[in-house]
PDB file of C-alpha atoms and ligand atoms in Angstrom:
ATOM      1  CA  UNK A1003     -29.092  88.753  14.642  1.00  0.00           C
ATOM      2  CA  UNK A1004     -29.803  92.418  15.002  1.00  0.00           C
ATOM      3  CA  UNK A1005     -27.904  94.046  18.331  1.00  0.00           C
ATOM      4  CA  UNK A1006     -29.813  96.256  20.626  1.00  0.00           C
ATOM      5  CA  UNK A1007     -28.325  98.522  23.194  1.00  0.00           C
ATOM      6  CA  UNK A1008     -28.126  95.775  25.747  1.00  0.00           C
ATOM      7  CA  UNK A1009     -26.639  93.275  23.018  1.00  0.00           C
ATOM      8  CA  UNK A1010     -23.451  95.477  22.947  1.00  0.00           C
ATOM      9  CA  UNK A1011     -23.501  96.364  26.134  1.00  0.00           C
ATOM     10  CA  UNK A1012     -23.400  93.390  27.296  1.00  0.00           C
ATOM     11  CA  UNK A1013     -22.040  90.886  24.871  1.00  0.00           C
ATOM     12  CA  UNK A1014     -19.434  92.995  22.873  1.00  0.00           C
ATOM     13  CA  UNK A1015     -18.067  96.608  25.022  1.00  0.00           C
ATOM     14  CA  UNK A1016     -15.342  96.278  27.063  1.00  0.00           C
ATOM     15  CA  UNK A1017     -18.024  97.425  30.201  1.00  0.00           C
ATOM     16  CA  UNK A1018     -14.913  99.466  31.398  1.00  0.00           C
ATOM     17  CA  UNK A1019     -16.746 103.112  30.939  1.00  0.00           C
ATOM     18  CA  UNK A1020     -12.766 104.554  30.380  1.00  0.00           C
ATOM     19  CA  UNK A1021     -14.541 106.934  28.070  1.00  0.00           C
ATOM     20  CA  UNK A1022     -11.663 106.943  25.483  1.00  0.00           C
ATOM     21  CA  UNK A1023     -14.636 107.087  23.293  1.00  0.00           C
ATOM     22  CA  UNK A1024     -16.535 110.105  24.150  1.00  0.00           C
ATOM     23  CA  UNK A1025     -18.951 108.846  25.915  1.00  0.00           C
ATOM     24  CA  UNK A1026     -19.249 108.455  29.687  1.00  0.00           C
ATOM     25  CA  UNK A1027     -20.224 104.664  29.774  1.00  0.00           C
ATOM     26  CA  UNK A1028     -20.350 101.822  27.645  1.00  0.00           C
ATOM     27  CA  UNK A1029     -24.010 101.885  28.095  1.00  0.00           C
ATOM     28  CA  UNK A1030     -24.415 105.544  26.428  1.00  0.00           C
ATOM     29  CA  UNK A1031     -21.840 104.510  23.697  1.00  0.00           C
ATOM     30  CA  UNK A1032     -24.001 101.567  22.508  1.00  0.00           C
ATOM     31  CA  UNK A1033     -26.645 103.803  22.363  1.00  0.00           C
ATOM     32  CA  UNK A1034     -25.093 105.673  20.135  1.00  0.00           C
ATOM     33  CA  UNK A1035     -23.580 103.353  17.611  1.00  0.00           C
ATOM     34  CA  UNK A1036     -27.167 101.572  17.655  1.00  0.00           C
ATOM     35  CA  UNK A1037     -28.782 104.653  17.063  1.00  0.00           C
ATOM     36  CA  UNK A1038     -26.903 106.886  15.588  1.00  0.00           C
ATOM     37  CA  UNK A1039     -24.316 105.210  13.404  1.00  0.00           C
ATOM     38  CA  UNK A1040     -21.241 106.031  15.135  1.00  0.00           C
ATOM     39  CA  UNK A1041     -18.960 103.284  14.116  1.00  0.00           C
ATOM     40  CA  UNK A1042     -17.882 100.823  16.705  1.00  0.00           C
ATOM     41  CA  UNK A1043     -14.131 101.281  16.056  1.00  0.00           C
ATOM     42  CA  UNK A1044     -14.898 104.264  17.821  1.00  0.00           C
ATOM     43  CA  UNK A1045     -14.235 101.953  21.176  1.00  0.00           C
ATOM     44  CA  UNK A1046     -10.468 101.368  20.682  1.00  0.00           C
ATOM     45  CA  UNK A1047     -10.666  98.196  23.477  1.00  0.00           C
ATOM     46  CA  UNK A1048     -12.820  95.472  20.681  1.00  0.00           C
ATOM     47  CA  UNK A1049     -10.511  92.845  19.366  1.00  0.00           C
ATOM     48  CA  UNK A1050     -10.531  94.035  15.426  1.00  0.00           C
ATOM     49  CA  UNK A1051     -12.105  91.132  14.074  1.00  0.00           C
ATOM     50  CA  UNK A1052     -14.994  90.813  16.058  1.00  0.00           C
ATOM     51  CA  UNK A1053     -15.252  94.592  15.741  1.00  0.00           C
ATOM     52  CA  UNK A1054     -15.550  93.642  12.035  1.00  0.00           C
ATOM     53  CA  UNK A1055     -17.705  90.932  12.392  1.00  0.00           C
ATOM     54  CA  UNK A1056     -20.238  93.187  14.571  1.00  0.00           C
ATOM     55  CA  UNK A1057     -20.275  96.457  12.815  1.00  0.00           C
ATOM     56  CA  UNK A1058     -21.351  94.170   9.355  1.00  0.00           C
ATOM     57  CA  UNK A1059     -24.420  93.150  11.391  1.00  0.00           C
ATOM     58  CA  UNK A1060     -25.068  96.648  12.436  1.00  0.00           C
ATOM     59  CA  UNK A1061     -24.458  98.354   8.736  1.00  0.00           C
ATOM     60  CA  UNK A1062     -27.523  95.223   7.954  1.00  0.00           C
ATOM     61  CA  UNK A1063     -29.568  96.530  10.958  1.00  0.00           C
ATOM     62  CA  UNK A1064     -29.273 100.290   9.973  1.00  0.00           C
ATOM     63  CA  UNK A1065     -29.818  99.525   6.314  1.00  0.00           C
ATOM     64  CA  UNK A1066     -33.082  98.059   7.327  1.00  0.00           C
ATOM     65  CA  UNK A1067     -33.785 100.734   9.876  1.00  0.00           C
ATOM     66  CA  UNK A1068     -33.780  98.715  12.875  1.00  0.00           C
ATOM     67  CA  UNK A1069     -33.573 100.221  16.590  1.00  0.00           C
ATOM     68  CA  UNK A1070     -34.653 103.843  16.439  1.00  0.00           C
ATOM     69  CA  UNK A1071     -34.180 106.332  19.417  1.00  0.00           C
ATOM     70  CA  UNK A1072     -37.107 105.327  20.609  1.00  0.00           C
ATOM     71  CA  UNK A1073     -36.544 101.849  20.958  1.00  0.00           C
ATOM     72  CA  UNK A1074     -33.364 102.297  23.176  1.00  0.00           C
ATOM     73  CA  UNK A1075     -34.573 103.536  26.103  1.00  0.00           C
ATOM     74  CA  UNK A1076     -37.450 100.671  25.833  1.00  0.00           C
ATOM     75  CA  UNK A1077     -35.508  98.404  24.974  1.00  0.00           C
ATOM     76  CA  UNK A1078     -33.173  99.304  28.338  1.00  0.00           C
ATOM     77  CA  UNK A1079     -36.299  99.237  30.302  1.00  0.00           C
ATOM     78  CA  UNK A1080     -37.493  96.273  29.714  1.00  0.00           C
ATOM     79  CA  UNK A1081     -34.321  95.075  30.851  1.00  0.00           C
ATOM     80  CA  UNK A1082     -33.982  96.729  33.964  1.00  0.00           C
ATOM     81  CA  UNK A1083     -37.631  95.680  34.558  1.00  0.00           C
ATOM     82  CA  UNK A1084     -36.566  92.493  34.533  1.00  0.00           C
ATOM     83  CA  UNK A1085     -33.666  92.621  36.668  1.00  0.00           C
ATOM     84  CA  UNK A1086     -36.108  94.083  38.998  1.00  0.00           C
ATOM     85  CA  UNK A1087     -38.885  91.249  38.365  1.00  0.00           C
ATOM     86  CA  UNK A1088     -38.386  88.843  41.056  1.00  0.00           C
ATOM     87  CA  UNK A1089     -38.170  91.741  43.782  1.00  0.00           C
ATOM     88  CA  UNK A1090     -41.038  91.061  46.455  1.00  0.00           C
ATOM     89  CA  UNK A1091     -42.830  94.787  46.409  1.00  0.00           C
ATOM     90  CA  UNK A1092     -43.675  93.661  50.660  1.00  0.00           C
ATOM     91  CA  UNK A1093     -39.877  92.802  51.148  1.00  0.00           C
ATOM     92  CA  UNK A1094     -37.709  95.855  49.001  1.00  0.00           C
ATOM     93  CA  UNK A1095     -39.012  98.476  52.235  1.00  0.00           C
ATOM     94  CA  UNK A1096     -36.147  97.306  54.367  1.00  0.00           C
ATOM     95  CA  UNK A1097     -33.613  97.503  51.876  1.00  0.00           C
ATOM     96  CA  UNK A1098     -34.302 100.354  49.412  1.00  0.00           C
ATOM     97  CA  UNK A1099     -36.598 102.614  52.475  1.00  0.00           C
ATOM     98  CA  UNK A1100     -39.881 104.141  52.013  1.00  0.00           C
ATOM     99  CA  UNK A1101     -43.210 102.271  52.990  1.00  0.00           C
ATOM    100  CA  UNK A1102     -45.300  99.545  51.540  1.00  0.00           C
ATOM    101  CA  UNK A1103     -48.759 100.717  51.411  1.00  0.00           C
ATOM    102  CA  UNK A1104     -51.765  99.537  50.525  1.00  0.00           C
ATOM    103  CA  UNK A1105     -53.185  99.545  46.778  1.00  0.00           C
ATOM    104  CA  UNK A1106     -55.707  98.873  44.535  1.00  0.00           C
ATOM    105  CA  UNK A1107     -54.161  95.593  43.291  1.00  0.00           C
ATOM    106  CA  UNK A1108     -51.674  94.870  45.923  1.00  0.00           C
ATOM    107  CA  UNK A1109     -49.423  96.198  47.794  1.00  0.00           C
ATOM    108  CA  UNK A1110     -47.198  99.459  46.668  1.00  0.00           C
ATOM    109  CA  UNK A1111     -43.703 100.671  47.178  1.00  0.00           C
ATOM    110  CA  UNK A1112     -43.923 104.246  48.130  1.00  0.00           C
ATOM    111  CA  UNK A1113     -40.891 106.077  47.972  1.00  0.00           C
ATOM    112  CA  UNK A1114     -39.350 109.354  48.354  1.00  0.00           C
ATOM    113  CA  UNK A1115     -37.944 110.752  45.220  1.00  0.00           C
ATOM    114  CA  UNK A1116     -36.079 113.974  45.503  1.00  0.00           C
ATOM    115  CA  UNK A1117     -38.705 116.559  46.278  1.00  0.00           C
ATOM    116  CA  UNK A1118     -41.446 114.502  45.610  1.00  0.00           C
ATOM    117  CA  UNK A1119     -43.118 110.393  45.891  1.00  0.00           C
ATOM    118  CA  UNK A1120     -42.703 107.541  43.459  1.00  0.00           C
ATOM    119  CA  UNK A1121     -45.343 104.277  43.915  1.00  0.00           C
ATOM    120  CA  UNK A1122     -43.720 101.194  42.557  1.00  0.00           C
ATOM    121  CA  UNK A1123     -46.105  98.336  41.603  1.00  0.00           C
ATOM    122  CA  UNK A1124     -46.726  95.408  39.304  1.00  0.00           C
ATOM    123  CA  UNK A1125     -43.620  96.444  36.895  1.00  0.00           C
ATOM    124  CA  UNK A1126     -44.716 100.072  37.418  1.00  0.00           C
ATOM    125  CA  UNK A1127     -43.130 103.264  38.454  1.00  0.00           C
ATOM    126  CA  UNK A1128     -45.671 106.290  39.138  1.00  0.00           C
ATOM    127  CA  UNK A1129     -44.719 109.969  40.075  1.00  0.00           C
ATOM    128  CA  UNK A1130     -46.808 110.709  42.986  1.00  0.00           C
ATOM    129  CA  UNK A1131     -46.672 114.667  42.225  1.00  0.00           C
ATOM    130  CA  UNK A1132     -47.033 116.246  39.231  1.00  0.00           C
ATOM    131  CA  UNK A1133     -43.604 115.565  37.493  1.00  0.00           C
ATOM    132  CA  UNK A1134     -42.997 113.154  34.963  1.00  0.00           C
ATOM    133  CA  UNK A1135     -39.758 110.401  35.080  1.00  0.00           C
ATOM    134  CA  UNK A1136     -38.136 109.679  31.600  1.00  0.00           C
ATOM    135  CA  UNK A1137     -37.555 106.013  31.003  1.00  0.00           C
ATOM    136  CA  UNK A1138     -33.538 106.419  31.736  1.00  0.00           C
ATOM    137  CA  UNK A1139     -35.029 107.412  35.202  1.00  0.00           C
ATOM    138  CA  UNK A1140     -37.203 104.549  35.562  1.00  0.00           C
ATOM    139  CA  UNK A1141     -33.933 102.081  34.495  1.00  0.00           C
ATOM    140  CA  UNK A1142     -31.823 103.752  36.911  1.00  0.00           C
ATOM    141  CA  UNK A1143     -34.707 102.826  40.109  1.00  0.00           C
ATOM    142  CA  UNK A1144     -35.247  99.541  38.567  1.00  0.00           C
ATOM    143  CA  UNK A1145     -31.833  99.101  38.930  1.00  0.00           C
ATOM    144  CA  UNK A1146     -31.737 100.480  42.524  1.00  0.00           C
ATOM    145  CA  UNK A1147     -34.749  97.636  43.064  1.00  0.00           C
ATOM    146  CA  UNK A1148     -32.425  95.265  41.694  1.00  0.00           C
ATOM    147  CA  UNK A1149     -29.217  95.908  43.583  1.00  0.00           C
ATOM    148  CA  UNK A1150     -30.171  97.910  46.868  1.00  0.00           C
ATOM    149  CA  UNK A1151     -28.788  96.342  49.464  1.00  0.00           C
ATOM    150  CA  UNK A1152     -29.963  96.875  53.364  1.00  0.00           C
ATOM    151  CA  UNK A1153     -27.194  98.939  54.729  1.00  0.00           C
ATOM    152  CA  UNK A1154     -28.615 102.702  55.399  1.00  0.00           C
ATOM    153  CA  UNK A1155     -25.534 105.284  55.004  1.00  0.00           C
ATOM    154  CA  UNK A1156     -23.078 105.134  57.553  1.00  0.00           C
ATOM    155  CA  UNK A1157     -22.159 109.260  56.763  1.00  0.00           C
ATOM    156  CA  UNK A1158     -18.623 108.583  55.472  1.00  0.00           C
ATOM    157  CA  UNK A1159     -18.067 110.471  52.530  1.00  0.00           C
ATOM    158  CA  UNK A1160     -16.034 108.755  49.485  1.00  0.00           C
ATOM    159  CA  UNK A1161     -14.833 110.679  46.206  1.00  0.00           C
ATOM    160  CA  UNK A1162     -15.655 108.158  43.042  1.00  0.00           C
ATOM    161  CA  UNK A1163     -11.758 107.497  42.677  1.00  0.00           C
ATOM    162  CA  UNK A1164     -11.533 105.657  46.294  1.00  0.00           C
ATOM    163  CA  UNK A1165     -14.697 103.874  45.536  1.00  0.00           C
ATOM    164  CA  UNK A1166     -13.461 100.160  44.465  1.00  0.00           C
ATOM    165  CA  UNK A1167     -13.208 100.063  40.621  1.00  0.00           C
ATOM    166  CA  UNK A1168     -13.883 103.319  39.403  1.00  0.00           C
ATOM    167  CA  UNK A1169     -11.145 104.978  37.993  1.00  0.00           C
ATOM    168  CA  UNK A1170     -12.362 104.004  34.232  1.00  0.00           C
ATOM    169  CA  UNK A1171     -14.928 106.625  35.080  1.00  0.00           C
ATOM    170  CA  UNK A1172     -13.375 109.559  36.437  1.00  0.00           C
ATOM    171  CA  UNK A1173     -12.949 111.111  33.610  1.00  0.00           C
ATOM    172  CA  UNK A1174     -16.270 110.819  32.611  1.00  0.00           C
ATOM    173  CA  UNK A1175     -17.300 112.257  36.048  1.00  0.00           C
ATOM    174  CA  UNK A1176     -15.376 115.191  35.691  1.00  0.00           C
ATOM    175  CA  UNK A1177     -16.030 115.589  31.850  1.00  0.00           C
ATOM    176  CA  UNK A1178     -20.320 115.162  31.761  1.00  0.00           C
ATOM    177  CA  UNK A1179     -20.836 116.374  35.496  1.00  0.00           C
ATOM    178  CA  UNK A1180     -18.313 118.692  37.312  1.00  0.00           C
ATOM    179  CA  UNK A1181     -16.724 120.670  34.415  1.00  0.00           C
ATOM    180  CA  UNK A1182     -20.700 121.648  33.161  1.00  0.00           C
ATOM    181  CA  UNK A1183     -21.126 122.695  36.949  1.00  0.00           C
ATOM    182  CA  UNK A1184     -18.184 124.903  36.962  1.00  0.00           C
ATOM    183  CA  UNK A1185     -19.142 126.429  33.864  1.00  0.00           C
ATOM    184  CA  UNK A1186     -22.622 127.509  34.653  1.00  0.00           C
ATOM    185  CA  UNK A1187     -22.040 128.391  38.658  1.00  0.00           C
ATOM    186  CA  UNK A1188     -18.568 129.504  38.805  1.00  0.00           C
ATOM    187  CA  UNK A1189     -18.797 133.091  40.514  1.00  0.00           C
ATOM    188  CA  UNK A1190     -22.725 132.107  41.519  1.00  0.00           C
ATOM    189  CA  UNK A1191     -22.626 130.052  44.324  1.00  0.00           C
ATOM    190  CA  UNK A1192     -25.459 131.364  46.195  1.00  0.00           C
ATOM    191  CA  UNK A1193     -27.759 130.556  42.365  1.00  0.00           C
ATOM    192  CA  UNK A1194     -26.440 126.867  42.561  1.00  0.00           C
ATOM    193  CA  UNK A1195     -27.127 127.118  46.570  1.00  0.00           C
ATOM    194  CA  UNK A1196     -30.549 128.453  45.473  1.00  0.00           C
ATOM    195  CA  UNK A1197     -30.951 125.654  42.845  1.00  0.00           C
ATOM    196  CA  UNK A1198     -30.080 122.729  45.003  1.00  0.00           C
ATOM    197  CA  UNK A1199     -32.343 123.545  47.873  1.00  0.00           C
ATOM    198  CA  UNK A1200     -35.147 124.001  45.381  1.00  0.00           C
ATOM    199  CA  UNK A1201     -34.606 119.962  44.424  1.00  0.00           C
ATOM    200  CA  UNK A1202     -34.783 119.122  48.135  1.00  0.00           C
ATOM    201  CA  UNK A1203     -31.308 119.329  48.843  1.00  0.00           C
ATOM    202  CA  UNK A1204     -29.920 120.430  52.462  1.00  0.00           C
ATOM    203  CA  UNK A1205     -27.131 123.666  52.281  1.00  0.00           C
ATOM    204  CA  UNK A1206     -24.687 122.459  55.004  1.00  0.00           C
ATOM    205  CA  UNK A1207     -22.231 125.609  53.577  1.00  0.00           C
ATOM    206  CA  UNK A1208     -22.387 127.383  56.077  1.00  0.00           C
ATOM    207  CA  UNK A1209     -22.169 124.506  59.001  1.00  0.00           C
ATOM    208  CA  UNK A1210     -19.338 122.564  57.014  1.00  0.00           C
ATOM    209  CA  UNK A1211     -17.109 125.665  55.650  1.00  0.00           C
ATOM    210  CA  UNK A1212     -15.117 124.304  53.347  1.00  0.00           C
ATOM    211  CA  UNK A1213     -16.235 125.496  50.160  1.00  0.00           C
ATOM    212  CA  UNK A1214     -18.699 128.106  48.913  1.00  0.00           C
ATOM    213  CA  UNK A1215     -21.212 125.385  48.646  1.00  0.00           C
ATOM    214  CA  UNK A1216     -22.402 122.104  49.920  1.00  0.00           C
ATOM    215  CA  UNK A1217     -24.980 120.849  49.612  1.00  0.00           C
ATOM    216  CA  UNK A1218     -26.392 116.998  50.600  1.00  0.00           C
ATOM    217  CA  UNK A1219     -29.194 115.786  47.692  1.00  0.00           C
ATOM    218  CA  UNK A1220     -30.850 112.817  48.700  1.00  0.00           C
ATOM    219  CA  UNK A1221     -32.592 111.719  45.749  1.00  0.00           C
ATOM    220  CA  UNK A1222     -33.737 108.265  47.070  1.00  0.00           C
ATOM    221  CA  UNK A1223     -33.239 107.366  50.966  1.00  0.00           C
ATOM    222  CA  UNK A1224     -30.280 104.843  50.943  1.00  0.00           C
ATOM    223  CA  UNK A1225     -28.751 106.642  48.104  1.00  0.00           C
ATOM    224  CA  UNK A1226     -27.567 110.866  49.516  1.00  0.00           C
ATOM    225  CA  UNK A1227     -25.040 112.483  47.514  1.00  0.00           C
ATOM    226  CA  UNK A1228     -22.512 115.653  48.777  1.00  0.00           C
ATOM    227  CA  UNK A1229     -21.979 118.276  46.206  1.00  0.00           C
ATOM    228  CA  UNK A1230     -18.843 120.626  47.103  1.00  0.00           C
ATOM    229  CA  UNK A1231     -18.720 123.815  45.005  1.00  0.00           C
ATOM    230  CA  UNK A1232     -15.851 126.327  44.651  1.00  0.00           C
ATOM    231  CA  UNK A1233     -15.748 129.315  42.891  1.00  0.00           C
ATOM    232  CA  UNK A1234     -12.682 130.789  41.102  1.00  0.00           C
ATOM    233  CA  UNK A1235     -10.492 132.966  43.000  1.00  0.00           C
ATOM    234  CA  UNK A1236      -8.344 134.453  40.468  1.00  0.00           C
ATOM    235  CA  UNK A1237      -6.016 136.715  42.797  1.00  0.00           C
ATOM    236  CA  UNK A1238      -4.954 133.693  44.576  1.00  0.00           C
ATOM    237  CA  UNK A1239      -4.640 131.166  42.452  1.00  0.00           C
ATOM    238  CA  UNK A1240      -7.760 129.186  42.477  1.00  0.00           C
ATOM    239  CA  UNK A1241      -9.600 127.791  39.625  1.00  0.00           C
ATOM    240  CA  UNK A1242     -13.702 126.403  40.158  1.00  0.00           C
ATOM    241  CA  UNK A1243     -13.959 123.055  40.705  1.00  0.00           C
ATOM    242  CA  UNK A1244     -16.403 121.009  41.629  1.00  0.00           C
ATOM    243  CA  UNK A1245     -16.842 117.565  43.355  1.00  0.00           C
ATOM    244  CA  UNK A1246     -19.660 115.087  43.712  1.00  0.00           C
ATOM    245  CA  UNK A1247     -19.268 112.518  46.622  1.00  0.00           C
ATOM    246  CA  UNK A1248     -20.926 109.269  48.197  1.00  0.00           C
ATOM    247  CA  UNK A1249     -21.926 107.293  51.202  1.00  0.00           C
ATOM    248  CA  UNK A1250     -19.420 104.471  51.398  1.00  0.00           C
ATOM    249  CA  UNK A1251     -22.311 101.925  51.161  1.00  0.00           C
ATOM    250  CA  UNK A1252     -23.154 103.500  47.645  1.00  0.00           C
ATOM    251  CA  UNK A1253     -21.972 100.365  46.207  1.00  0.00           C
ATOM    252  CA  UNK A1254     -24.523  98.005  47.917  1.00  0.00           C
ATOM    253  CA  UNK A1255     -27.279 100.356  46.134  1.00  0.00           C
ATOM    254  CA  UNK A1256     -26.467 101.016  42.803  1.00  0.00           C
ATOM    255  CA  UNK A1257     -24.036  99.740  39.832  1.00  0.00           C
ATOM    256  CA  UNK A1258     -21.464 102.490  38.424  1.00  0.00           C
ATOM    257  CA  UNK A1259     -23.914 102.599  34.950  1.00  0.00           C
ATOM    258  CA  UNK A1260     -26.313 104.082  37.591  1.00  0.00           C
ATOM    259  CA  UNK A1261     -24.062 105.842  39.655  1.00  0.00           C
ATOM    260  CA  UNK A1262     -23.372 108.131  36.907  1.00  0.00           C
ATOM    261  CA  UNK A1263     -26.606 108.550  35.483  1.00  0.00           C
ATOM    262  CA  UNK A1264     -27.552 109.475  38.879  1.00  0.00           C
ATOM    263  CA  UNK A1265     -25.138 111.892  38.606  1.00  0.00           C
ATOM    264  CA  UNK A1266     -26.135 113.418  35.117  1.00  0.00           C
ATOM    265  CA  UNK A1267     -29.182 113.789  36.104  1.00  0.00           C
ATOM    266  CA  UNK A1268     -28.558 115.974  39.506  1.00  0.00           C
ATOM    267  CA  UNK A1269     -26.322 118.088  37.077  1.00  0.00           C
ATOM    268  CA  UNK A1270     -29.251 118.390  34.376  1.00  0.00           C
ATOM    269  CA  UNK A1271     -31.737 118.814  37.415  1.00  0.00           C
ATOM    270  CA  UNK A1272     -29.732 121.704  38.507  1.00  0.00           C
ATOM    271  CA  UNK A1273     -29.469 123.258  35.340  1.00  0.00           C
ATOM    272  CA  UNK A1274     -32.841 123.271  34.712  1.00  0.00           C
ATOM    273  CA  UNK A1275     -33.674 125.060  37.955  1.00  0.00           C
ATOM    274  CA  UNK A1276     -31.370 127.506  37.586  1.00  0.00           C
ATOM    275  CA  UNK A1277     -32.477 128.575  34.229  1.00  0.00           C
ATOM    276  CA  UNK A1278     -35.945 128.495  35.685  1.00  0.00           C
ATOM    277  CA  UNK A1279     -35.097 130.547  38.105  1.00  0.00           C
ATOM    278  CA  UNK A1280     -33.277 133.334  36.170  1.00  0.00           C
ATOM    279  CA  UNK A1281     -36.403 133.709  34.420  1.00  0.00           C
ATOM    280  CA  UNK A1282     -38.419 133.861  37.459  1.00  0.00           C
ATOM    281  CA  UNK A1283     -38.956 137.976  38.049  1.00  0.00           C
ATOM    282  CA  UNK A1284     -37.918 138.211  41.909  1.00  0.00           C
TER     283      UNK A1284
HETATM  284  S1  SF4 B1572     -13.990 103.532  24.759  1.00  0.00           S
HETATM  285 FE1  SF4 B1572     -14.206 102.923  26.892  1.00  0.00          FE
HETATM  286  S2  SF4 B1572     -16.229 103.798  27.497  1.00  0.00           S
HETATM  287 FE2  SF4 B1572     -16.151 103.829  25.301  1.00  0.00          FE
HETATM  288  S3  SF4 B1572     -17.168 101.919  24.751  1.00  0.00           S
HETATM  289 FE3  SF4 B1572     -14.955 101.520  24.761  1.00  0.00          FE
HETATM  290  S4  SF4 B1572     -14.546 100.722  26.790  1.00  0.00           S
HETATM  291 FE4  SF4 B1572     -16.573 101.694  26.869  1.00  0.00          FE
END
């Protein structure tokens, strides 16, 4: 039996996301030995034989050029879809936010999305504006369907390592999100400042103090996120860092696979802007 993405995932990988492989989750290493042939000993946490046993099947399936790119993120999607299947569009309001409105077919979910509106329907996600989501995106609010819980943020910041089983991914964090940060923004601030405001996000520097930026994203309405940004200061001692934190209900919302997507994604959205914006004559 040919494995997809979600076969791994979920039958074979550890689910730890310790990253000893590269990769910042489980989920994004089975993409890759699916798609791209990395070999599964790559993981050092699968007992040896099945490790054996699985990456025979997968020589088969790449032989007969089984699961392209392509197919991964589908093949993700249609499993987050489901996950999000039974959700009652009239009922996920209350727990996820936004408004059910009136549509064509039914009733629609319609929910802030960063800067912009997302309607949910029928197994659907639609931008409301004139931006496209990738499929990854669409997993990650299926997922958010799936999970969300009812509790609205209670304002009580938490770093990933004090949120209950994390630590496999702090590494990760800091490798695929903070340590790209400091590299483009350190000594430009007031650029990432610029940036983050641009994708909606509130600049509480100058009210909070205690850094040279931060800056509160709230990319869906249960789900805000603190960035705190410091740049290098050399003469005393200082190197950049930078730190992402969470609502302490962050948990009820999403699962850590999404939590750091979620977190990619603000670092990729920020990225973006900024190089948009460098290019952008004042
Ligand atoms: S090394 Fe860690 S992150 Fe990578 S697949 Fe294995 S358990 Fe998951």
């Amino acid at each position: 039996m040919p494995y997809s993405v979600v076969d791994l995932y979920q039958k074979i990988l550890p689910k730890t996301n310790c990253g000893d492989c590269g990769y910042p989750t489980c989920l994004a290493f089975a993409s890759m030995v699916v798609s791209e042939k990395v070999p599964l000993e790559t993981c050092p946490h699968i007992d040896k034989t099945l490790q054996a046993r699985v990456q025979q099947e997968l020589d088969r399936q790449h032989a007969a050029g089984k699961w392209t790119k392509r197919d991964l993120a589908a093949d993700a999607l249609v499993w987050a879809r489901q996950r999000a299947a039974s959700m009652k569009i009239e009922d996920l309001a209350a727990r996820l936010g936004g408004e059910v409105v009136p549509g064509d077919h039914g009733p629609v979910l319609r929910l802030p999305y960063f800067t912009g509106h997302i309607r949910i329907h029928d197994g659907q996600i639609q931008p409301e504006e004139d931006f496209t989501l990738n499929r990854w995106e669409q997993v990650f609010i299926f997922n958010h369907m799936a999970q969300g819980g009812s509790a609205s943020p209670s304002g009580t910041w938490r770093a990933l390592e004090q949120i209950p089983n994390t630590i496999s991914k702090i590494t990760s964090m800091q490798r695929h999100v903070e340590q790209p940060l400091v590299e483009r923004f350190n000594g430009r601030a007031e650029a990432l400042r610029k940036a983050a405001v641009a994708l909606g996000a509130q600049d509480l520097t100058d009210a909070d103090g205690s850094a040279d930026a931060v800056l509160r994203f709230q990319p869906m309405p249960k789900i805000p996120v603190l960035l705190k940004f410091w740049n290098a200061e050399p003469d005393e001692g200082f190197a950049a860092g930078a730190k992402l934190l969470f609502d302490e209900t962050i948990c009820e919302h999403l699962d850590i696979e999404s939590i750091m997507f979620l977190c990619e994604r603000i670092r990729e959205l920020l990225c973006e802007t900024d190089a948009a914006q460098e290019n952008t004559p004042t």
